[in-house]
XYZ file of C-alpha atoms in Angstrom:
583
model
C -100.458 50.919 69.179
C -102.658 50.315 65.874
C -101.432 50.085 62.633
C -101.486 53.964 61.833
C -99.477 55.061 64.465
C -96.992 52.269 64.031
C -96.395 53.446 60.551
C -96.254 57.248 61.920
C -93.187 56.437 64.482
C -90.921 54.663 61.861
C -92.022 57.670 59.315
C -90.524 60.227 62.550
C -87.885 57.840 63.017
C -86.392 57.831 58.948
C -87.125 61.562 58.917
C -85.448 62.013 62.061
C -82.748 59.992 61.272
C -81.850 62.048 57.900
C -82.044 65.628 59.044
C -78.548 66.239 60.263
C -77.618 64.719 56.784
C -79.916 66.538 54.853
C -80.048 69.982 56.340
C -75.921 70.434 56.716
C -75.149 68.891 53.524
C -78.189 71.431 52.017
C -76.829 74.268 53.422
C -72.784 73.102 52.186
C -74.888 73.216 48.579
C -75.873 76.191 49.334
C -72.633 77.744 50.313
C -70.323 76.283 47.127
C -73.009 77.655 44.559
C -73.347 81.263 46.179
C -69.267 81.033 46.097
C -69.344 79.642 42.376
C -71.787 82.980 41.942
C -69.658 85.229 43.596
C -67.725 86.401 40.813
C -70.739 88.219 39.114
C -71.779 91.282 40.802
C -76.228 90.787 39.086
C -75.914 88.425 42.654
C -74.817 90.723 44.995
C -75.226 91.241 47.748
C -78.719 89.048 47.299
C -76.916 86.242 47.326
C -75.486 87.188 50.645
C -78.669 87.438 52.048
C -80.316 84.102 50.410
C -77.321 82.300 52.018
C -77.672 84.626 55.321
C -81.074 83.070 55.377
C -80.293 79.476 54.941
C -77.450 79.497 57.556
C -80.513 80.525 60.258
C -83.095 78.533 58.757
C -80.454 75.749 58.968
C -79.472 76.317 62.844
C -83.467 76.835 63.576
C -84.249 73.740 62.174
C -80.749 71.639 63.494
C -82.444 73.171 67.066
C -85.660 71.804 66.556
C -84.295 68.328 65.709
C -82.749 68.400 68.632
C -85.289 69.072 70.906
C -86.708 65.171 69.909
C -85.525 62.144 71.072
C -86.882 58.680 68.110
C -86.037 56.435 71.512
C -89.135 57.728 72.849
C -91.519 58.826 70.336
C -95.021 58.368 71.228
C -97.539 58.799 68.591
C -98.455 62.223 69.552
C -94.817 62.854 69.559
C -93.890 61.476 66.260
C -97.111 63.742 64.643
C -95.811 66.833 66.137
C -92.416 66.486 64.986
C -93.267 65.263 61.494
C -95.546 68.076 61.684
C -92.097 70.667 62.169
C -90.269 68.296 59.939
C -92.501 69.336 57.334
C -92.964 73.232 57.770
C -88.708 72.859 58.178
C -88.331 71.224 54.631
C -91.214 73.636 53.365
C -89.462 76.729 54.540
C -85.894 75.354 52.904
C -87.622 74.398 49.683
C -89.125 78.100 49.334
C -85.909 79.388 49.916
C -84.583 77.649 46.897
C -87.231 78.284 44.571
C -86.671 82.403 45.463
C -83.229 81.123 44.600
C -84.446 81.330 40.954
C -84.762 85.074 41.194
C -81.657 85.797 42.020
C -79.080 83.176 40.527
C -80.680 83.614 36.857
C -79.610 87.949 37.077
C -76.406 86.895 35.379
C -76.994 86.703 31.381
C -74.523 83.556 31.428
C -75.687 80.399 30.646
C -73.209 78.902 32.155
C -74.250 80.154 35.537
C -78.064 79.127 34.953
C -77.164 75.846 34.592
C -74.790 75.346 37.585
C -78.212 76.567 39.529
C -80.283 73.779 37.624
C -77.307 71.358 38.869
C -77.731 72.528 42.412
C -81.808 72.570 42.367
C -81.477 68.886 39.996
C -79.222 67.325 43.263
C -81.610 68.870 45.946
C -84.476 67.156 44.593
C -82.392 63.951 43.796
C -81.199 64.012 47.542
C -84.449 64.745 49.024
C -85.983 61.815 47.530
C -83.959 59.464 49.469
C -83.945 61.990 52.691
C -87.911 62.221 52.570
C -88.680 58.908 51.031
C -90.299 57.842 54.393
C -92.885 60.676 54.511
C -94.542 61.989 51.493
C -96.343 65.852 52.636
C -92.581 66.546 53.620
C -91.177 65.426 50.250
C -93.600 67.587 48.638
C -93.235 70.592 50.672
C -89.399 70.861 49.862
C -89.469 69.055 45.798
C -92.338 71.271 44.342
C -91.350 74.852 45.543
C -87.433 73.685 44.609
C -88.024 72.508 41.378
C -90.961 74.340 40.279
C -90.043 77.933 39.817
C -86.607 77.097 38.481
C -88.947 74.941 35.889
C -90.687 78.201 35.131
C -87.844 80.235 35.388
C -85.813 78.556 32.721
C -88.617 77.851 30.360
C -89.557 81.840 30.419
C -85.640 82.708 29.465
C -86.979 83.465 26.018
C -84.063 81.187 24.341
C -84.326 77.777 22.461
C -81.794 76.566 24.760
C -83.257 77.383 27.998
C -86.764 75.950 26.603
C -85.321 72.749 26.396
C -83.326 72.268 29.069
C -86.312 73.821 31.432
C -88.459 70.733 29.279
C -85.542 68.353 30.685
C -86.076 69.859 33.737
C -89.807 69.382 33.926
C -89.545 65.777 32.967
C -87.121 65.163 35.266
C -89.993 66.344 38.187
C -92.595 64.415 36.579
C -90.760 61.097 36.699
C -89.027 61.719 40.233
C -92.582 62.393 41.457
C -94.130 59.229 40.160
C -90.792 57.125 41.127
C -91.311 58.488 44.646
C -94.750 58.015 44.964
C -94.120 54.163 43.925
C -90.974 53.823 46.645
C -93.101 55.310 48.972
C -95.577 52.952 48.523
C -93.562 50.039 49.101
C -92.311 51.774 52.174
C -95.543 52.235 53.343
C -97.066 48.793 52.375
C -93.359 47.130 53.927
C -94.273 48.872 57.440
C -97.932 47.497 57.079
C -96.703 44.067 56.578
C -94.342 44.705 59.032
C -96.728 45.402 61.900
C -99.227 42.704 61.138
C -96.445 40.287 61.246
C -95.439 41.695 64.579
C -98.771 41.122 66.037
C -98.929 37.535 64.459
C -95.596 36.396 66.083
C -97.311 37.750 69.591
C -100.046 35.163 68.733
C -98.205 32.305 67.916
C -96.246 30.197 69.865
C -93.266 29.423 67.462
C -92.001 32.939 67.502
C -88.875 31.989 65.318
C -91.272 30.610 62.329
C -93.582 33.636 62.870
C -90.831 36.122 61.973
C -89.033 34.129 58.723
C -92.607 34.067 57.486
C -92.627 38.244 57.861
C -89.340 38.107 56.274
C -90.432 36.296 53.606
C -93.680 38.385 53.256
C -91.841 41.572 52.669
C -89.374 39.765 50.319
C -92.302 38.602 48.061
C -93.763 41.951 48.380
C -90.465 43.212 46.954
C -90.006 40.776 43.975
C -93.796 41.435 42.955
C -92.948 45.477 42.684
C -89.799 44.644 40.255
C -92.482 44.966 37.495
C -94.349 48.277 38.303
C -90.594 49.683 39.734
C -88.737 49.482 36.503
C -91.569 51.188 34.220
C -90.707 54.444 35.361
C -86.939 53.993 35.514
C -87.953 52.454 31.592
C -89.504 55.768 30.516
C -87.165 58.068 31.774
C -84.233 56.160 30.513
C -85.883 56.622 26.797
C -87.025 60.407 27.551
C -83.464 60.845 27.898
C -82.465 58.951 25.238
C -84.567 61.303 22.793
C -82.829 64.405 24.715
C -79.660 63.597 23.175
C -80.910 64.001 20.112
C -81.808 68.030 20.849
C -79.390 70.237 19.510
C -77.837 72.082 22.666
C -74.542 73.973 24.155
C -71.842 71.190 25.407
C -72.618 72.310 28.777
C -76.044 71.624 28.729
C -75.409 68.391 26.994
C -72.797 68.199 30.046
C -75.951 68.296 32.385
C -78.057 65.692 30.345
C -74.981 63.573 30.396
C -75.103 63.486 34.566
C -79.357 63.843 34.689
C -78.671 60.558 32.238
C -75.878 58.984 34.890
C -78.166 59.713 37.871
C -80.549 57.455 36.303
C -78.553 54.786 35.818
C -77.327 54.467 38.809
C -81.116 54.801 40.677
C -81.730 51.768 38.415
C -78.782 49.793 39.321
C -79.783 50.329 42.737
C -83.224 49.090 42.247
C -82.067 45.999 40.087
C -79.909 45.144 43.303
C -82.456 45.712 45.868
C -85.018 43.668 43.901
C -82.495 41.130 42.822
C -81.798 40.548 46.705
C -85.559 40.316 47.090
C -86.433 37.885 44.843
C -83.401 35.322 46.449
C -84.886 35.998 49.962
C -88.299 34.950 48.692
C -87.180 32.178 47.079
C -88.546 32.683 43.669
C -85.556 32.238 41.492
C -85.100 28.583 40.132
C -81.865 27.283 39.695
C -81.715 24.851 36.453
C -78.550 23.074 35.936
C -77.356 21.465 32.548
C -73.899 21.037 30.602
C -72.756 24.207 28.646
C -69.592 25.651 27.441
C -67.230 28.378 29.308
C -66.258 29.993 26.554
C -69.303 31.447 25.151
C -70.024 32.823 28.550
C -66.389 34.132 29.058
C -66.799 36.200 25.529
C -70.097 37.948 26.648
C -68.216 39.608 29.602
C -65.099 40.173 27.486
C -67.114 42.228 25.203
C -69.092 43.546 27.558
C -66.634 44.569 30.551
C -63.379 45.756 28.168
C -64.553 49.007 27.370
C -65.244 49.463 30.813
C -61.747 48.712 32.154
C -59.907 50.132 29.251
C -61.982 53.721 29.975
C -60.356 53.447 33.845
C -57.243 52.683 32.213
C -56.732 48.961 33.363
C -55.880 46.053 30.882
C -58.637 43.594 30.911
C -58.202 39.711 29.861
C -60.123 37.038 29.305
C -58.306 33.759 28.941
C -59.454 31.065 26.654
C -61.411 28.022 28.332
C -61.326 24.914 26.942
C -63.649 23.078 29.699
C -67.644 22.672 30.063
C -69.417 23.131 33.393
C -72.377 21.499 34.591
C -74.346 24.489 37.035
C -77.175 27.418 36.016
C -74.921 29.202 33.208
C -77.353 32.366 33.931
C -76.532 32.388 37.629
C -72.601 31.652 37.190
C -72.748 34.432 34.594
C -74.280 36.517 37.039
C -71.767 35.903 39.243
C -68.814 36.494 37.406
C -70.250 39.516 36.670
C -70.536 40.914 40.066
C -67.255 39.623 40.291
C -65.986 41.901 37.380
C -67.484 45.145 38.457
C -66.312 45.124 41.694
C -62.771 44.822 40.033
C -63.577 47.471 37.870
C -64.928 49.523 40.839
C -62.058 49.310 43.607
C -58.796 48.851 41.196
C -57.327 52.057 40.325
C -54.602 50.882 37.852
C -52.958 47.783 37.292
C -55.098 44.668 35.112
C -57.692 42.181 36.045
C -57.644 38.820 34.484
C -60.357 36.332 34.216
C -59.151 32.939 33.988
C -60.642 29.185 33.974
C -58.547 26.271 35.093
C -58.955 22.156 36.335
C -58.659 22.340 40.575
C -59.144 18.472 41.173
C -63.066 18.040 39.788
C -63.645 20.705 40.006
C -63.640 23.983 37.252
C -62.610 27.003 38.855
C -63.758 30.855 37.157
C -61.438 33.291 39.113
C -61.119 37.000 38.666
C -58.056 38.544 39.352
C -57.386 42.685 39.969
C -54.343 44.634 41.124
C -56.996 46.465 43.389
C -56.972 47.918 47.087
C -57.377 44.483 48.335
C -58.751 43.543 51.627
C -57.843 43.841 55.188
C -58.324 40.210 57.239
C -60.688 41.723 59.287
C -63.429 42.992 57.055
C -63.284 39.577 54.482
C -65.895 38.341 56.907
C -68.158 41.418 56.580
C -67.476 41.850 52.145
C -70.644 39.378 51.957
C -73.218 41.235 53.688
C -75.645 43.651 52.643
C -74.855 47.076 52.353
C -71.163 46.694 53.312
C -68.587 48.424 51.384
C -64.511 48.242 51.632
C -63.123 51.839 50.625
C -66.555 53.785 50.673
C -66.898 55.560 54.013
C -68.662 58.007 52.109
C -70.840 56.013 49.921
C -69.709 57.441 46.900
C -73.133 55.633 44.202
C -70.557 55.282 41.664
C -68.935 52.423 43.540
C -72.628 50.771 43.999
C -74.389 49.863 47.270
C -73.116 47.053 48.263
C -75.384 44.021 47.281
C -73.052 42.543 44.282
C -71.192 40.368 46.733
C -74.331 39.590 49.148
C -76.364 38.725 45.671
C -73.587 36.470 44.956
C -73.336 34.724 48.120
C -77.028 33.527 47.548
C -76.828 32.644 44.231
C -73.309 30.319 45.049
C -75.565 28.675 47.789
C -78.173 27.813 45.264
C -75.695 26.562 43.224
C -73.989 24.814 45.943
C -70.655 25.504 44.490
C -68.146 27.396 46.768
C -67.239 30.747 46.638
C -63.323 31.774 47.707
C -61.637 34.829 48.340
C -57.811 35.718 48.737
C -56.446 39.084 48.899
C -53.643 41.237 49.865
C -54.060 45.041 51.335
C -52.376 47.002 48.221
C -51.758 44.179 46.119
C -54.922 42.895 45.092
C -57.576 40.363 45.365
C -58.776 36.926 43.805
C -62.208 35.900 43.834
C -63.224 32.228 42.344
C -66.511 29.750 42.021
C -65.867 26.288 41.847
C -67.737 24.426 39.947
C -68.543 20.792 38.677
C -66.769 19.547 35.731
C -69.523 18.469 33.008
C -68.182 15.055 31.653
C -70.171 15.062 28.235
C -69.064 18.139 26.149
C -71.864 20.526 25.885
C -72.465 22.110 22.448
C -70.748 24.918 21.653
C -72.565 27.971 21.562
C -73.141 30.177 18.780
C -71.113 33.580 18.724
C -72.747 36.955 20.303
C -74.818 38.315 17.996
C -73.698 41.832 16.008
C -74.526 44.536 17.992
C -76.819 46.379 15.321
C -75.501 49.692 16.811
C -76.485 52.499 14.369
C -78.479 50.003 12.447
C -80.742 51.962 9.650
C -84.080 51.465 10.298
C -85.940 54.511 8.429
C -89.012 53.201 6.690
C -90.124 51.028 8.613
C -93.517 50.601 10.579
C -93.243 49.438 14.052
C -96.343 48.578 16.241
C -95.647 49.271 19.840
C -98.365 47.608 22.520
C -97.882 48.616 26.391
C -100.244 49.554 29.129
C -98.286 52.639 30.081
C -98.999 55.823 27.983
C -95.712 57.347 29.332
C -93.832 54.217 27.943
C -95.912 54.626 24.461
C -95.196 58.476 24.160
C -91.436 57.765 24.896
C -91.158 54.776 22.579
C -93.007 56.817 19.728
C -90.658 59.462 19.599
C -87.571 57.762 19.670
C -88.816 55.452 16.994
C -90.069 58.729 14.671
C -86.411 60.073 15.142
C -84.828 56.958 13.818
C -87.308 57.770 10.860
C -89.472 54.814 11.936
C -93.351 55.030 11.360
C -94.689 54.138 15.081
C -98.393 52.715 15.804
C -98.657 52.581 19.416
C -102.070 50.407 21.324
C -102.349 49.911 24.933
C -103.491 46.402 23.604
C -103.880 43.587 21.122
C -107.683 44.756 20.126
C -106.314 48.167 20.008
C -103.246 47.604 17.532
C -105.642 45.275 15.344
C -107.995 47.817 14.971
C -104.666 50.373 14.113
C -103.768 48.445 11.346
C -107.194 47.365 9.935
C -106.886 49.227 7.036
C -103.197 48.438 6.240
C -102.023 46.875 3.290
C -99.659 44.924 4.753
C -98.024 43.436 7.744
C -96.152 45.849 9.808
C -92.155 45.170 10.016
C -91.564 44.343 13.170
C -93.363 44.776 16.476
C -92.578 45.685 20.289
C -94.749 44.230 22.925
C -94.662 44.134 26.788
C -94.929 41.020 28.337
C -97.724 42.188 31.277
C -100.902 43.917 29.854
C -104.266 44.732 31.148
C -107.008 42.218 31.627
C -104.908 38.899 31.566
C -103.548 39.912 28.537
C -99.874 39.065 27.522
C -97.476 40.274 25.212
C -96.958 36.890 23.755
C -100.788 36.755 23.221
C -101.011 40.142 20.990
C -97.532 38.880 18.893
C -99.756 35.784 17.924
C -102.954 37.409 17.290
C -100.994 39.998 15.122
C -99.071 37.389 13.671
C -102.303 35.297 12.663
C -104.306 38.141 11.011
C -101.571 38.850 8.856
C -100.745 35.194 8.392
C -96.711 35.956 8.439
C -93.764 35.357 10.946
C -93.987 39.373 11.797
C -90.321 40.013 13.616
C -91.032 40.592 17.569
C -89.806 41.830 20.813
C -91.153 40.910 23.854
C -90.144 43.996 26.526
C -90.490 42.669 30.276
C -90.301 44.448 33.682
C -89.872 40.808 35.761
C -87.601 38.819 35.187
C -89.852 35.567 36.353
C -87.941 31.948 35.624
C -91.860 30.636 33.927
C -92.105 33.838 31.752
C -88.633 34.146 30.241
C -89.129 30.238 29.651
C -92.259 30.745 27.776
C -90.753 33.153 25.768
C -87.640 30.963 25.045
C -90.864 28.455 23.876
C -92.079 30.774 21.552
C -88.741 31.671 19.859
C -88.626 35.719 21.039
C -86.536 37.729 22.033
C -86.546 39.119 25.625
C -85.660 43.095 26.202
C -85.661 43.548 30.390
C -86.608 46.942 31.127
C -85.336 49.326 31.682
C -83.271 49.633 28.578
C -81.471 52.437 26.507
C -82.381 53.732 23.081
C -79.340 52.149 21.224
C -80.258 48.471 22.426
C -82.970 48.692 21.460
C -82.055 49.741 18.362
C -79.929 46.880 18.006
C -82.430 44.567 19.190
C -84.905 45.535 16.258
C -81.735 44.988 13.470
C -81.325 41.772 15.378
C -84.698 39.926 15.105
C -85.594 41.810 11.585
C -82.254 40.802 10.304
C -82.549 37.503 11.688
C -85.912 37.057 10.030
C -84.868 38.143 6.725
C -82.608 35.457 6.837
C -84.688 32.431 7.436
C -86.355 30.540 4.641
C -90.313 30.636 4.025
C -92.070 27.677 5.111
């Protein structure tokens, strides 16, 4: 078996695997909206029949799944039934875009946009479903989305125009995200099969197959960069959404387009997070430093959190220092925190710091579900989940714990658990005591939320046009005057005939040609021989980089990131500027 058929059979094999998942919960879709419909008469009795359609196109196609078996796929096998896979999903997706014919009759809006809601979670859905296989993607997403695009846009109405423009940028960035996944996928089963033929050649089979591991780990952690842009562009598309004037139930629908998002790229940060451990390219640098500070971040950054879910959230004051990786242990507690959040339903978590011999122990305590004895084995592994049979997104995907279980063996400081079913659970790091007091740390920073910046000129330099045309507008709406340069020559020759030095400027760390964000901040810098406020905007999160940054005294936004912080970003390092004296 060559390479092209291997990667053929596990493409039949994921496709395979969805269908019963995709096609049953499609047609359950199906059945709730045409019910939702079924009080105005403009659907009937098409509705009936659209729905009358999908039940038989659903059984035909249930049939035809049936009628393979993955065990024994050959490659002619696997061809033929991505081949029906295909025309199946093509024949469902055409049955949804005629969908748009019928379900816009009523003159509601309110029943336009429940369709957009169904159509928005199809093409969500199918992304995962399809993700192995990209002609049977396509042949359900386009003829979904499409005409419901064109549908909504031709409504006549302000409203519809933009929420049909919401629409349409929602298919443009789902397509490119997919096309990136698939990618990986594709590349992962490439590496996959030349490792499998490697460990036939060698003799040490066990070393042959860590080194594959490995291989597809790396592969992972060297995506993080070109895997967040998208995610980064559509989380600031949305961002300049909100500020459209529309109904409160379209801005209802942005709210949950805006939610999907964010939970895609916590799902992504977690996958590549796990990625990077396995391939053993996060550095672990321990030092002295004080609880406290730490403690307050999460305090301010977890409270709103717990008080929206109704739980009381404390922090208790730390006196102690700790000698460990204070970005790791902060990671850590973090993980810690959200799970609490996640699985408690009412009640309070604490977070607490106290002496256990020499050691300082960091506990978090919630009146949660707790855990049964005989799953606190499994709570560490990947993908496992207590309480989520039906892996409900909200409650994550379950890499917190798994991420933290590789970061406390880095550390080398133990990680303990003890819980009660219906009481609640405990989960602490121990850590070394740092004799010498480290220096306290300065307070968090004002937020800069709602920070006026109208007036000011702001040079933005990325590689990624969709990144620039995003940035641009959000900046322009804050009242901003944005020059935007794909790189450092570019900008220079922007401002050439400026009078002066622009106020502040936004540059991504990874450019074309070698070229680095910190490169174009000094170049800018020099020509207009002042200390021009910067932000240095980064899609890895690479130990080296983020200490060269540290080295050149900038500050470090990780993409993706929302509109308001990076508001409060630029009213952080302008203000901050301001501030300091002129040499």
């Amino acid at each position: 078996m060559n390479i092209n058929e291997a990667l053929i059979r596990e493409q039949a094999v994921l496709i395979h695997r969805n269908a019963l998942t995709g096609v049953v919960g499609g047609f359950f879709i199906a059945a709730l909206l045409v019910t939702a419909y079924w009080p105005a008469p403009a659907v009937h009795p098409q509705a009936g029949l659209w729905l009358g359609a999908g039940l038989v196109l659903a059984a035909w196609r249930l049939v035809l799944r049936s009628r393979y078996d993955p065990r024994d796929f050959s490659p002619a096998q696997a061809t033929r039934w991505l081949r029906d896979a295909a025309l199946g999903a093509g024949l469902s997706g055409c049955l949804w875009g005629i969908g748009s014919l019928i379900f816009f009759a009523p003159p509601e809006f309110s029943y336009h946009v429940l369709f957009i809601f169904g159509v928005a979670m199809m093409g969500t859905t199918s992304m995962f479903s399809f993700s192995a296989h990209a002609p049977t993607f396509l042949a359900f997403f386009l003829p979904t989305t499409l005409p419901t695009v064109v549908a909504m846009m031709l409504r006549g109405t302000q409203t519809h125009f933009y929420v049909g423009l919401g629409l349409l940028i929602f298919l443009v960035v789902t397509l490119r995200f997919y096309f990136a996944f698939n990618r990986m996928f594709v590349h992962s089963i490439e590496l996959a099969f030349e490792n499998t033929n490697l460990v036939a050649e060698l003799t040490v089979q066990k070393e042959a197959a860590e080194a594959a591991n490995l291989a597809k780990s790396r592969f992972l952690a060297a995506a993080s960069h070109d895997l967040r842009q998208p995610m980064h562009a559509l989380t600031l598309y949305l961002g300049a959404l909100e500020a459209h004037e529309m109904p409160e139930r379209a801005r209802g629908d942005l709210n949950n387009v805006h939610q999907c998002a964010q939970t895609m790229d916590e799902m992504f940060r977690a996958l590549l997070d796990i990625s990077r451990l396995d391939a053993g390219s996060v550095q672990i640098e321990k030092r002295a430093f004080a609880v406290q500070p730490l403690l307050d971040r999460l305090a301010i950054e977890f409270a709103p959190q717990a008080q929206a879910g109704g739980l009381a959230f404390t922090v208790m004051p730390c006196e102690y220092a700790a000698f460990s990786d204070a970005d790791a242990v902060e990671r850590i507690l973090r993980n810690f925190i959200t799970n609490a959040i996640r699985y408690t339903e009412e009640g309070r978590i604490l977070v607490d710091c106290r002496l256990q011999g020499e050691l300082l122990r960091l506990a978090v305590h919630d009146t949660g579900l707790g855990i049964a004895p005989a799953e606190r084995s499994k709570i560490f592994e990947e993908f496992y989940q207590v309480g989520n049979p039906e892996r409900d997104r909200s409650k994550g995907i379950g890499l917190g714990l798994a991420i933290v279980d590789r970061l406390a063996r880095l550390l080398d400081a133990p990680v303990t658990m003890d819980s009660t079913v219906g009481s609640g659970s405990v989960f602490a790091l121990d850590l070394a005591v740092a004799h010498a007091a480290a220096a306290p740390a300065a307070p968090p920073p004002a937020t800069g939320a709602g920070a006026d910046l109208r007036g000011l000129t702001i040079v933005v330099v990325d590689d990624e046009e969709a990144i620039l045309t995003a940035t641009r507008e959000v900046l322009e709406r804050w009242g901003c005057t944005a020059i935007t340069a794909a790189s450092g020559s570019a900008a220079l020759s922007a401002l050439s005939d400026s009078p002066r030095a622009p106020d502040a400027l936004i540059c991504d760390y990874r450019l074309r040609e070698h070229e680095t964000g910190i490169d174009v901040i000094e170049a800018l810098r020099g020509e207009f021989n002042t200390d021009i406020p910067a932000l240095l905007v980064s899609g890895d999160s690479a130990p080296a980089r983020m200490r060269e940054a540290e080295a050149n005294g900038l500050r470090v936004l990780h993409k993706p990131f929302n509109p308001e912080k990076l508001r409060a970003a630029l009213a952080q390092v302008i203000s901050k500027n301001a501030l300091e004296p002129a040499e």
